[in-house]
CSV table of N, CA and C and ligand atoms in Angstrom, one decimal:
chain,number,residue,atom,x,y,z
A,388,UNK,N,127.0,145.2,207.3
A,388,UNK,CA,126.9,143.7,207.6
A,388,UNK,C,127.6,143.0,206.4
A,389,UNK,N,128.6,141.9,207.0
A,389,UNK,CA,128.9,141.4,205.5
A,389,UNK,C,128.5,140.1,205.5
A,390,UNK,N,127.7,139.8,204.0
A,390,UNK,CA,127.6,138.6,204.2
A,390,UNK,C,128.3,137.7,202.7
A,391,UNK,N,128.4,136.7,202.9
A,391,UNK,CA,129.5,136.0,202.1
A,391,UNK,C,128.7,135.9,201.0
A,392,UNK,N,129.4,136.0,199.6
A,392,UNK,CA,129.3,135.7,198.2
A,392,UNK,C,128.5,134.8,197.9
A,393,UNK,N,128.8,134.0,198.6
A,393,UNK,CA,128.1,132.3,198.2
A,393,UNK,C,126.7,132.7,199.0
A,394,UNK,N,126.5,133.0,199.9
A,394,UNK,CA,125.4,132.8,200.4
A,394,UNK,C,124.4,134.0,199.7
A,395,UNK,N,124.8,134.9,199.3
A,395,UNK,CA,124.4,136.2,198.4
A,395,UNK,C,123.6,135.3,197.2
A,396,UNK,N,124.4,134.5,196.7
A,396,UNK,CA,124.1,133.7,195.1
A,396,UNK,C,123.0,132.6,195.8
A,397,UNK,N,122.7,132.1,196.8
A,397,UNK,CA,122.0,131.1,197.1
A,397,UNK,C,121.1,131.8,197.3
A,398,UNK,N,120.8,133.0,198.6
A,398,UNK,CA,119.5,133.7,198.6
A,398,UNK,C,119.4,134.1,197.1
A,399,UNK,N,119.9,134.9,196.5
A,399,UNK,CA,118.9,135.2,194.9
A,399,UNK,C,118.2,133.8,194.2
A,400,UNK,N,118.9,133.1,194.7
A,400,UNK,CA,118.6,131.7,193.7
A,400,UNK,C,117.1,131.6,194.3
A,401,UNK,N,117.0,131.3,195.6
A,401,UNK,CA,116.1,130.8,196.0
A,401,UNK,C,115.1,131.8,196.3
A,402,UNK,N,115.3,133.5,196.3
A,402,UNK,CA,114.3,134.1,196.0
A,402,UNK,C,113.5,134.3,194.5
A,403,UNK,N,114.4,133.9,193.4
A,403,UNK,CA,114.0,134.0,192.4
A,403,UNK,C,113.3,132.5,192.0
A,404,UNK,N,113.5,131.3,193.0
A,404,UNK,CA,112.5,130.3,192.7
A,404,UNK,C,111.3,130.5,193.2
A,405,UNK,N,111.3,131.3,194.0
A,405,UNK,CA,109.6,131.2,194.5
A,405,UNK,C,109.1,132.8,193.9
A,406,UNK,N,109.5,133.4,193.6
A,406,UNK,CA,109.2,134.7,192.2
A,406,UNK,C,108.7,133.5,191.4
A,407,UNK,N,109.5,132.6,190.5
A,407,UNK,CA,109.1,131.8,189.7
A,407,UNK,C,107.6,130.9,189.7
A,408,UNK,N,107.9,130.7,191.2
A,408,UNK,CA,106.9,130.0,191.4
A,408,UNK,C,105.7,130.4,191.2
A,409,UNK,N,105.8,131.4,191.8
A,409,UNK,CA,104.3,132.4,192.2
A,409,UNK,C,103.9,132.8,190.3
A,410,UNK,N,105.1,132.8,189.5
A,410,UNK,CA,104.4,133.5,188.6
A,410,UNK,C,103.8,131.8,187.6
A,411,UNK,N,104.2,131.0,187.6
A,411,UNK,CA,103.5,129.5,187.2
A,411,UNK,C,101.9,129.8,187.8
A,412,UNK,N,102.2,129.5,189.2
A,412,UNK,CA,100.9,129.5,189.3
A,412,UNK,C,100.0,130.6,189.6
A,413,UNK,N,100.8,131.9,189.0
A,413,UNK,CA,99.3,132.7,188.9
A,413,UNK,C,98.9,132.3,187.7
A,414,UNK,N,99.8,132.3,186.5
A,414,UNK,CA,99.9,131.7,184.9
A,414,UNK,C,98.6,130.5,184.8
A,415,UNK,N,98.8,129.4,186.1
A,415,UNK,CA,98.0,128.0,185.6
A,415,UNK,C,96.6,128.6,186.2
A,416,UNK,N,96.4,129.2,187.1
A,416,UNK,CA,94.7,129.5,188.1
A,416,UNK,C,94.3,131.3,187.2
A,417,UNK,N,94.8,131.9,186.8
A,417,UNK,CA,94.3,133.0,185.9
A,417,UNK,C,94.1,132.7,184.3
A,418,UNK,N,95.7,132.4,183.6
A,418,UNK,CA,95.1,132.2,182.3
A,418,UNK,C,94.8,130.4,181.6
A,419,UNK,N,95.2,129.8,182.6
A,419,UNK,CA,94.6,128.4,182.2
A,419,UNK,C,93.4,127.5,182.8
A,420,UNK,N,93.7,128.4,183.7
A,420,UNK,CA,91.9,128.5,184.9
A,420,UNK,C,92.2,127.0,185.3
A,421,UNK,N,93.5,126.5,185.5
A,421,UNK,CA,93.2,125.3,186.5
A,421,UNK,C,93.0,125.4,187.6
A,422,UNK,N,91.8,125.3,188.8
A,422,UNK,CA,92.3,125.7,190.0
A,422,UNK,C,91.4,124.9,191.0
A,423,UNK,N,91.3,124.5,192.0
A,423,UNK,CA,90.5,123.3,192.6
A,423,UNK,C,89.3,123.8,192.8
A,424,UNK,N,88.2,122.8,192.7
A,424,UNK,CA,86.7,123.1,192.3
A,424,UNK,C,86.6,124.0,193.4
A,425,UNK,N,85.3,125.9,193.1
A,425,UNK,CA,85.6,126.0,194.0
A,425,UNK,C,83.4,126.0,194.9
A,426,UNK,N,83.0,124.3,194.4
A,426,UNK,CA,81.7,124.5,195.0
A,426,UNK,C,82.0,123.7,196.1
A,427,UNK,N,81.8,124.4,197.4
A,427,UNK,CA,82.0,124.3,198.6
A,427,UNK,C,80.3,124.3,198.8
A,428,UNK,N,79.9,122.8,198.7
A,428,UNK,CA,78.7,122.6,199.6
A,428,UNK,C,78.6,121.0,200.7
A,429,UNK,N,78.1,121.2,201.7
A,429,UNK,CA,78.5,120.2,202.6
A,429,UNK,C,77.2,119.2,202.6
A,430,UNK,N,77.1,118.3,203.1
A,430,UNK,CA,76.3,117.2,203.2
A,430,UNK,C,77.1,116.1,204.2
A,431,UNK,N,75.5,115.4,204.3
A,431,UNK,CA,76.1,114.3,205.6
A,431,UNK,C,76.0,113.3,204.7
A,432,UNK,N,77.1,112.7,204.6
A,432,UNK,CA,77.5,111.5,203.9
A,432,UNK,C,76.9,110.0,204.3
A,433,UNK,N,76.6,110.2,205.8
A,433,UNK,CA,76.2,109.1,206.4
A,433,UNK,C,74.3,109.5,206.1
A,434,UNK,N,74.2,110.3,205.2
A,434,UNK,CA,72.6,110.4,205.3
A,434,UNK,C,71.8,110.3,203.9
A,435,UNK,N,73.2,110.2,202.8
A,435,UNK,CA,73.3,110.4,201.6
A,435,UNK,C,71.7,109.6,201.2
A,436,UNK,N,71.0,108.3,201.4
A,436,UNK,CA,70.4,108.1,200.8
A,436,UNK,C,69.0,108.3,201.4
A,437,UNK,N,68.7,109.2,202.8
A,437,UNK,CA,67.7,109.9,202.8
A,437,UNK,C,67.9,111.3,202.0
A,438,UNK,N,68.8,111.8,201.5
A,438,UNK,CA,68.5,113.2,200.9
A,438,UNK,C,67.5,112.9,199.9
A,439,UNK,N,67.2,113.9,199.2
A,439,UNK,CA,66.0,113.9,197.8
A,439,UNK,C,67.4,113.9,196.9
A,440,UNK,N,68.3,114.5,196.4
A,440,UNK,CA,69.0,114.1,195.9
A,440,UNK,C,69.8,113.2,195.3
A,441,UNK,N,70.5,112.8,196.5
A,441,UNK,CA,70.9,111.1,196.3
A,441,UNK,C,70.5,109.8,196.5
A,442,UNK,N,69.3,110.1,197.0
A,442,UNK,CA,68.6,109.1,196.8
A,442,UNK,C,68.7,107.7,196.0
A,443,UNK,N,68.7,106.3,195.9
A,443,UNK,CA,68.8,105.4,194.9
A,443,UNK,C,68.4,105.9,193.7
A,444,UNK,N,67.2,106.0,193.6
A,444,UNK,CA,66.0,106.4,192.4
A,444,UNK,C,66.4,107.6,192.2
A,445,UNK,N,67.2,108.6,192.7
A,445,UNK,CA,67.2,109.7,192.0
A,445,UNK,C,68.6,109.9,191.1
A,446,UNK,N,69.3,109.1,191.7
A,446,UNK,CA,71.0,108.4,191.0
A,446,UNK,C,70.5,108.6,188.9
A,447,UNK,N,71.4,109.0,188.5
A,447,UNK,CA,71.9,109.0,187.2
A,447,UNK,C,71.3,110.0,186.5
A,448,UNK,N,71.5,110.2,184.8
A,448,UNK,CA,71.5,111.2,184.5
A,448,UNK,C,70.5,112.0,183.3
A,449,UNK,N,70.1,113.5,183.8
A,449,UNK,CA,68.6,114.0,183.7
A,449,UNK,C,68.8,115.2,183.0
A,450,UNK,N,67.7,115.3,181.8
A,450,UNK,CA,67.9,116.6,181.2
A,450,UNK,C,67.0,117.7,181.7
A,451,UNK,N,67.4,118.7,182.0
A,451,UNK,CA,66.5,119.9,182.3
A,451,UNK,C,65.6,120.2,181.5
A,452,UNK,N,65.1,121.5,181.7
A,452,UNK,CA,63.7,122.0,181.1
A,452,UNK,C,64.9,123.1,179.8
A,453,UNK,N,65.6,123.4,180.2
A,453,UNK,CA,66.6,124.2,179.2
A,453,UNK,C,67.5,123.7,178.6
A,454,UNK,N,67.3,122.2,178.3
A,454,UNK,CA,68.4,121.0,177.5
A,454,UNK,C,69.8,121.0,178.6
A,455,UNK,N,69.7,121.2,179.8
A,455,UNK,CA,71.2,121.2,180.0
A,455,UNK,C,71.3,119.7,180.5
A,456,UNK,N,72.2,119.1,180.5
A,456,UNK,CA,72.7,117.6,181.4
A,456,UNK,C,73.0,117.5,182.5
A,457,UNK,N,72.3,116.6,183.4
A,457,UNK,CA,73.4,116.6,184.9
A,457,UNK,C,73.3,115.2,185.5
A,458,UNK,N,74.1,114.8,185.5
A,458,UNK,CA,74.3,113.6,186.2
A,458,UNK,C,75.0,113.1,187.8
A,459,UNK,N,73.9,113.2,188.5
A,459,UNK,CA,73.9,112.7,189.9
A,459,UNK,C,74.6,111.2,190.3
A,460,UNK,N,75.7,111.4,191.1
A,460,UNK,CA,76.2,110.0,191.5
A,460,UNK,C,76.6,109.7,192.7
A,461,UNK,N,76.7,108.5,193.2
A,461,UNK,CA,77.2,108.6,194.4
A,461,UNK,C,78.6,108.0,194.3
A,462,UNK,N,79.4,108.0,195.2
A,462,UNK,CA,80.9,107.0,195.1
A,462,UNK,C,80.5,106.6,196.6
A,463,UNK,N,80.8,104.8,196.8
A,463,UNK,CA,80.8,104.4,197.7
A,463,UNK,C,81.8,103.1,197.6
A,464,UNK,N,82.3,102.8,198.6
A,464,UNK,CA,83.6,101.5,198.8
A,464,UNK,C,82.3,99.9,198.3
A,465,UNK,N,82.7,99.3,196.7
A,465,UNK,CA,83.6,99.9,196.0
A,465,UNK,C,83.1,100.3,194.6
A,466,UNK,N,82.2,100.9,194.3
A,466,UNK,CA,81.8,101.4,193.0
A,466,UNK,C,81.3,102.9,193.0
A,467,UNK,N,81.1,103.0,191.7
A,467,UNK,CA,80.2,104.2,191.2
A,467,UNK,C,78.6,104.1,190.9
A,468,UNK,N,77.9,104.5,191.1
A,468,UNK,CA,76.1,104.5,191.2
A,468,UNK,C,75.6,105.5,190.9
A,469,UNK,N,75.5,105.5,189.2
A,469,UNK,CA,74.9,104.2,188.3
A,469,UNK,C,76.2,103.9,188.0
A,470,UNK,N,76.2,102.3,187.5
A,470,UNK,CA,77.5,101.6,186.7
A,470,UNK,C,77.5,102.1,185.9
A,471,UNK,N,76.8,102.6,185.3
A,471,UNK,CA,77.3,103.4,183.7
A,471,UNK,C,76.6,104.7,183.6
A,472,UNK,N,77.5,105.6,182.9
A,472,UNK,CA,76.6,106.9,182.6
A,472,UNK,C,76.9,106.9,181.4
A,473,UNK,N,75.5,107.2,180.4
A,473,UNK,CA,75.7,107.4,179.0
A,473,UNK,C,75.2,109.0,179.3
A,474,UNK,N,76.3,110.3,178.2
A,474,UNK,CA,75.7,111.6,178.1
A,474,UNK,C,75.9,111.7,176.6
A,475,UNK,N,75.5,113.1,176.1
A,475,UNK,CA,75.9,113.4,174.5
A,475,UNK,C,76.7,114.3,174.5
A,476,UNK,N,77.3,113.9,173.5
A,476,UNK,CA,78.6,114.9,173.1
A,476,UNK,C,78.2,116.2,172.6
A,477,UNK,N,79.3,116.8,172.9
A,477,UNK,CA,79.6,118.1,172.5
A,477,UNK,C,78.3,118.9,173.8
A,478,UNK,N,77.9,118.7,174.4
A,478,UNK,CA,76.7,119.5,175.5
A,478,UNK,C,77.3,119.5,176.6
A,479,UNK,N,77.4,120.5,177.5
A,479,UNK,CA,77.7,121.0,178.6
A,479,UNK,C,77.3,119.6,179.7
A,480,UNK,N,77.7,119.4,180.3
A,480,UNK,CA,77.4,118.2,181.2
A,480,UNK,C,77.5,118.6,182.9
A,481,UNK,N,76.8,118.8,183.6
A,481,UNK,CA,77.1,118.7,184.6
A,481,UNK,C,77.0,117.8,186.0
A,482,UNK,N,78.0,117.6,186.2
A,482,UNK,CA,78.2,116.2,187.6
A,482,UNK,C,78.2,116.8,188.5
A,483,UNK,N,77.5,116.2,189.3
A,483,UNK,CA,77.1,116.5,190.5
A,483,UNK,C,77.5,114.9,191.7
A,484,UNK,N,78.3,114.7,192.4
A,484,UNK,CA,78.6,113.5,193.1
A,484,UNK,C,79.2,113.7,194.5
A,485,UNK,N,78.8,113.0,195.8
A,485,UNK,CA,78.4,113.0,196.9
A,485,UNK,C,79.5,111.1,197.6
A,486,UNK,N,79.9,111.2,197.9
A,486,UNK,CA,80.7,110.1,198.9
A,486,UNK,C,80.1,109.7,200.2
A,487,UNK,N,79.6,108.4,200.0
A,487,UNK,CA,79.0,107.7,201.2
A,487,UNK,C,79.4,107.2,202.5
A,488,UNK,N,80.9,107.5,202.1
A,488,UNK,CA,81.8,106.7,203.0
A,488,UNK,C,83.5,107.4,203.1
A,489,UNK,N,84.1,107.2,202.3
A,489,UNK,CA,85.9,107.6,202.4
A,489,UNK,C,85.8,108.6,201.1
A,490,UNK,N,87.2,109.0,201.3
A,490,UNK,CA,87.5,109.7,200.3
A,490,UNK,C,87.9,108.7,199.0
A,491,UNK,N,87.5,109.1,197.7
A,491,UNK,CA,87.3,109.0,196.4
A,491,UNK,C,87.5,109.8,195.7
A,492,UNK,N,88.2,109.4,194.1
A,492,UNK,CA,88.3,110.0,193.1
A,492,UNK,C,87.4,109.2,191.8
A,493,UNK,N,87.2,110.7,191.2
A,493,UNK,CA,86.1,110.2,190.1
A,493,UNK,C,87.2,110.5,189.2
A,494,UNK,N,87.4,109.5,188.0
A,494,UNK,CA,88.5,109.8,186.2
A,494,UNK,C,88.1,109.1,185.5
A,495,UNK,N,87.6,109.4,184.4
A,495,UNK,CA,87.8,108.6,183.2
A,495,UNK,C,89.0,109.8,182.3
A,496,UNK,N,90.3,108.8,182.2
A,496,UNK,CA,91.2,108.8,181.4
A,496,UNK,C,91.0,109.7,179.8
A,497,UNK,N,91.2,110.7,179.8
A,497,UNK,CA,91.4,111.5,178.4
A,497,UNK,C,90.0,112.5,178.2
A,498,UNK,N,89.1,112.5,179.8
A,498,UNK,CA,88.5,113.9,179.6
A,498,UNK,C,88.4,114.3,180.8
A,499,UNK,N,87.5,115.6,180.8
A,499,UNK,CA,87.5,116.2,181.9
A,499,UNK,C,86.6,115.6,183.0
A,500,UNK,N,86.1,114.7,183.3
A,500,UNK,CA,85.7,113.8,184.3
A,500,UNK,C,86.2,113.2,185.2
A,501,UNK,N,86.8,114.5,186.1
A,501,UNK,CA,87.6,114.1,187.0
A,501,UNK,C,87.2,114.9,188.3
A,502,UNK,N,87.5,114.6,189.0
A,502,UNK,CA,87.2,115.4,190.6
A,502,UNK,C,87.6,114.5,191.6
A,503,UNK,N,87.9,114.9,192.9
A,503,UNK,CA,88.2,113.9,194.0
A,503,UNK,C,86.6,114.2,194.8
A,504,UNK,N,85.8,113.0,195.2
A,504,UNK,CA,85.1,113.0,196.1
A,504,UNK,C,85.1,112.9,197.4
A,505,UNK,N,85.1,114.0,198.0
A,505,UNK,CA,85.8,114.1,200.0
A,505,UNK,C,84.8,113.9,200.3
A,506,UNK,N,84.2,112.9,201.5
A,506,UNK,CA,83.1,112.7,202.2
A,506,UNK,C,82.9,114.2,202.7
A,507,UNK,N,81.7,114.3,203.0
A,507,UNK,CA,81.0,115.4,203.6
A,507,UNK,C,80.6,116.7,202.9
A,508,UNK,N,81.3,116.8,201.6
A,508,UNK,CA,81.2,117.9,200.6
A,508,UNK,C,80.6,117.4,199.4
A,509,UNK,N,79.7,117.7,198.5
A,509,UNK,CA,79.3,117.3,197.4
A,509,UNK,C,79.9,117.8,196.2
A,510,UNK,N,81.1,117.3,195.5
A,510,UNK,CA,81.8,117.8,194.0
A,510,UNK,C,80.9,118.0,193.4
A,511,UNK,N,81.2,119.2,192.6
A,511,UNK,CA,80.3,119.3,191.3
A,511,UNK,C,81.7,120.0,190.2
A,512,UNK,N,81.2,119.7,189.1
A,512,UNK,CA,81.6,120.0,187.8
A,512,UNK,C,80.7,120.1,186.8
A,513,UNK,N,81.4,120.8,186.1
A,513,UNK,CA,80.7,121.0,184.3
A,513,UNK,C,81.5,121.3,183.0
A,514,UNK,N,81.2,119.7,181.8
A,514,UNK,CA,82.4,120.0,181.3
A,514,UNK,C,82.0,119.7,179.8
A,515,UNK,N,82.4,119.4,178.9
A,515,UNK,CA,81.8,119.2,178.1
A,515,UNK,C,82.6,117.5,177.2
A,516,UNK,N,82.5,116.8,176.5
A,516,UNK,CA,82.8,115.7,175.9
A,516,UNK,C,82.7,115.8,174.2
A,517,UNK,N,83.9,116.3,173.7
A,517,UNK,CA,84.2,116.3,172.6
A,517,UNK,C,84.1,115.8,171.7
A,518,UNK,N,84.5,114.2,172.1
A,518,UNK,CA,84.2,112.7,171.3
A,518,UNK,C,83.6,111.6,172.0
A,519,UNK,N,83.1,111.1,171.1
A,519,UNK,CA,82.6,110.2,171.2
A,519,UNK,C,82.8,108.6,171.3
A,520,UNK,N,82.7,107.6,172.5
A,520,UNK,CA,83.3,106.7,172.8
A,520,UNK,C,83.0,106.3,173.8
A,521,UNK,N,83.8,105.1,174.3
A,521,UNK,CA,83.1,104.6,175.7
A,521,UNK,C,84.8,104.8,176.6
A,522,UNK,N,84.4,105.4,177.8
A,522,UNK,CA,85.6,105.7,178.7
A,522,UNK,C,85.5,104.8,179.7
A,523,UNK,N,86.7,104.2,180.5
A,523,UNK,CA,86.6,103.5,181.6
A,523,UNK,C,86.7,104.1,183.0
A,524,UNK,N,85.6,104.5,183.7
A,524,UNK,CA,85.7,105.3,185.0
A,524,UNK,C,86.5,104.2,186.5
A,525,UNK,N,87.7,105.3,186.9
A,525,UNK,CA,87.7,104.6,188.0
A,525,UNK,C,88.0,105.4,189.0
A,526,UNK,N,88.2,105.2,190.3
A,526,UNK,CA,88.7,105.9,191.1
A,526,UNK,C,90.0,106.1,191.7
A,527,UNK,N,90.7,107.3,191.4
A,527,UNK,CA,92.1,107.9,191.6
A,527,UNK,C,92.2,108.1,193.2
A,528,UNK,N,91.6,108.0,194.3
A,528,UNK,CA,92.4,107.7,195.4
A,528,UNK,C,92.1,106.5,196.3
A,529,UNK,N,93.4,105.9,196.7
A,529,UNK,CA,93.3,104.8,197.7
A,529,UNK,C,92.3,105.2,198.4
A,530,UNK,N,90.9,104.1,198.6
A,530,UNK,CA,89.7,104.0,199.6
A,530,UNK,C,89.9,102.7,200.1
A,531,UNK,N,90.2,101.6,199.9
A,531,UNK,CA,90.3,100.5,200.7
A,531,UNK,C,90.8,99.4,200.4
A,532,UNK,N,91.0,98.1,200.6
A,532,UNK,CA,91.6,96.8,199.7
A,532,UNK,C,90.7,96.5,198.6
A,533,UNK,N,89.2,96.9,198.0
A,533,UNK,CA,88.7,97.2,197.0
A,533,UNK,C,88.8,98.1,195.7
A,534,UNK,N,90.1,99.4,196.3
A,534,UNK,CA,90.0,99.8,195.3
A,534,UNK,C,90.3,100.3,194.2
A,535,UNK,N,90.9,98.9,193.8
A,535,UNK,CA,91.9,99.1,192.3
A,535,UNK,C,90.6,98.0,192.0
A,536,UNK,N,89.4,97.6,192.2
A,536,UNK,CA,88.3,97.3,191.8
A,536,UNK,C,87.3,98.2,191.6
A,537,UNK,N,87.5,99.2,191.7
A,537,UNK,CA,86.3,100.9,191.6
A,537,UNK,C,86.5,100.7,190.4
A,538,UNK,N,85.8,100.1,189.9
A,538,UNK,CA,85.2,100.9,187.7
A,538,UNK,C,84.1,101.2,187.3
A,539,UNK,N,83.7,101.8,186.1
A,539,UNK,CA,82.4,102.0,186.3
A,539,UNK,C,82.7,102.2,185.2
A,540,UNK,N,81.9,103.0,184.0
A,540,UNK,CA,81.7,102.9,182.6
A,540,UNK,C,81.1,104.5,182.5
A,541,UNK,N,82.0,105.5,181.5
A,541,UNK,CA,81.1,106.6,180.8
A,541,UNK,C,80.7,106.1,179.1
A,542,UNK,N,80.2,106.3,178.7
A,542,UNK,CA,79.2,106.4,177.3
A,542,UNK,C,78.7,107.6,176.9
A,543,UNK,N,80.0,108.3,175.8
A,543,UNK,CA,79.5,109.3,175.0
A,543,UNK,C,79.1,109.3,173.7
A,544,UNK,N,77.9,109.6,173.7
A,544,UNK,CA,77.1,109.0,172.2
A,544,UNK,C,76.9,110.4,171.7
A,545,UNK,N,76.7,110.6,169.9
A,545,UNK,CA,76.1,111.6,169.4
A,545,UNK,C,74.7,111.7,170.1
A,546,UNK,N,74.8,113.9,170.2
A,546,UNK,CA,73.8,114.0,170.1
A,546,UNK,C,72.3,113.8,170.1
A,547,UNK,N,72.2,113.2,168.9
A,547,UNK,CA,70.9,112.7,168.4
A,547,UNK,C,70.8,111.1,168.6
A,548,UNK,N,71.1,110.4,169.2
A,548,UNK,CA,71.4,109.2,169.9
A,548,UNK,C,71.0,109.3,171.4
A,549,UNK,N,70.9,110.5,171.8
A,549,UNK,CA,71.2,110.6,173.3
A,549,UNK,C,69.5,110.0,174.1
A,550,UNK,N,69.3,109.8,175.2
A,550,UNK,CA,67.9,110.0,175.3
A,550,UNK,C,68.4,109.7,177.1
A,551,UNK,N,67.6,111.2,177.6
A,551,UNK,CA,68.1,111.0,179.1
A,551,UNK,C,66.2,110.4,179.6
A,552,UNK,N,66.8,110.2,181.3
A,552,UNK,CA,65.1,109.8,181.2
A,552,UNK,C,64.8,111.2,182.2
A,553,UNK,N,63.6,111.4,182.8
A,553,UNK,CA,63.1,112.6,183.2
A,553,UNK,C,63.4,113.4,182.4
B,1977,CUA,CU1,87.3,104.6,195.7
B,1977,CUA,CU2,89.6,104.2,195.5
């Protein structure tokens, strides 16, 4: 079978881009462990404030019986609930957040406080906060003509400053 020179040099090219490819992203999900959250738990969004969880009153953030942090939120069109979360630095933090309505992104700019909120599934993370400062939370995907209005407030205070309630 003959096949032409040029097209010989284009298949290698383009076999050796997706060789490349594949070796990035085994590189970014093996040794950099970036890889999309993988807690797959569902919930009815439309029921969010009968659960015991998301509940109003049960909204914001609680220290365990074993010092760990977790802060329960909801995202709905157009804020975050609680307006502000204060945690302490340098402790393991874990978020737990639930979407009432559309799809949502949770960021505060320069940590790991990020996740997309998909109606029907509950995001969780756990990350830790290195420094100390106040971050501006907003939401990274288009939800509606409100939402370059989605902000909300993180507060990371030392340690020994910190005081969760429960
Ligand atoms: Cu919520 Cu954009």
């Amino acid at each position: 079978m003959h096949v032409d020179p040029l097209e010989k040099k284009w298949a290698v090219l383009t076999v050796s881009l997706m060789i490349l490819s594949m070796i990035i992203l085994g590189f970014f999900a093996l040794e950099a462990h970036i890889r999309p959250p993988s807690n797959v738990e569902t919930i009815d969004s439309t029921r969010l404030h009968l659960t015991e969880e998301f509940a109003e009153d049960n909204l914001g953030v609680k220290t365990a019986a074993d010092g760990t942090v977790h802060v329960t939120m909801v995202a709905a069109r157009y804020g975050f609930f609680p307006r502000e979360v204060v945690v302490p630095q340098g402790v393991p933090v874990t978020i737990r957040i639930a979407s009432a309505d559309v799809l949502h992104g949770l960021h505060a700019p320069g940590t790991n406080f990020n996740t997309m909120v998909v109606p029907g599934y509950v995001s969780q993370l756990t990350t830790e906060f290195p420094r100390a400062g106040e971050y501006p939370v907003m939401c990274n995907e288009f939800c509606g003509l409100g939402h370059d209005y989605m902000w909300s407030r993180l507060k990371v205070v030392p340690k020994d400053e910190f005081q969760a309630n429960g």
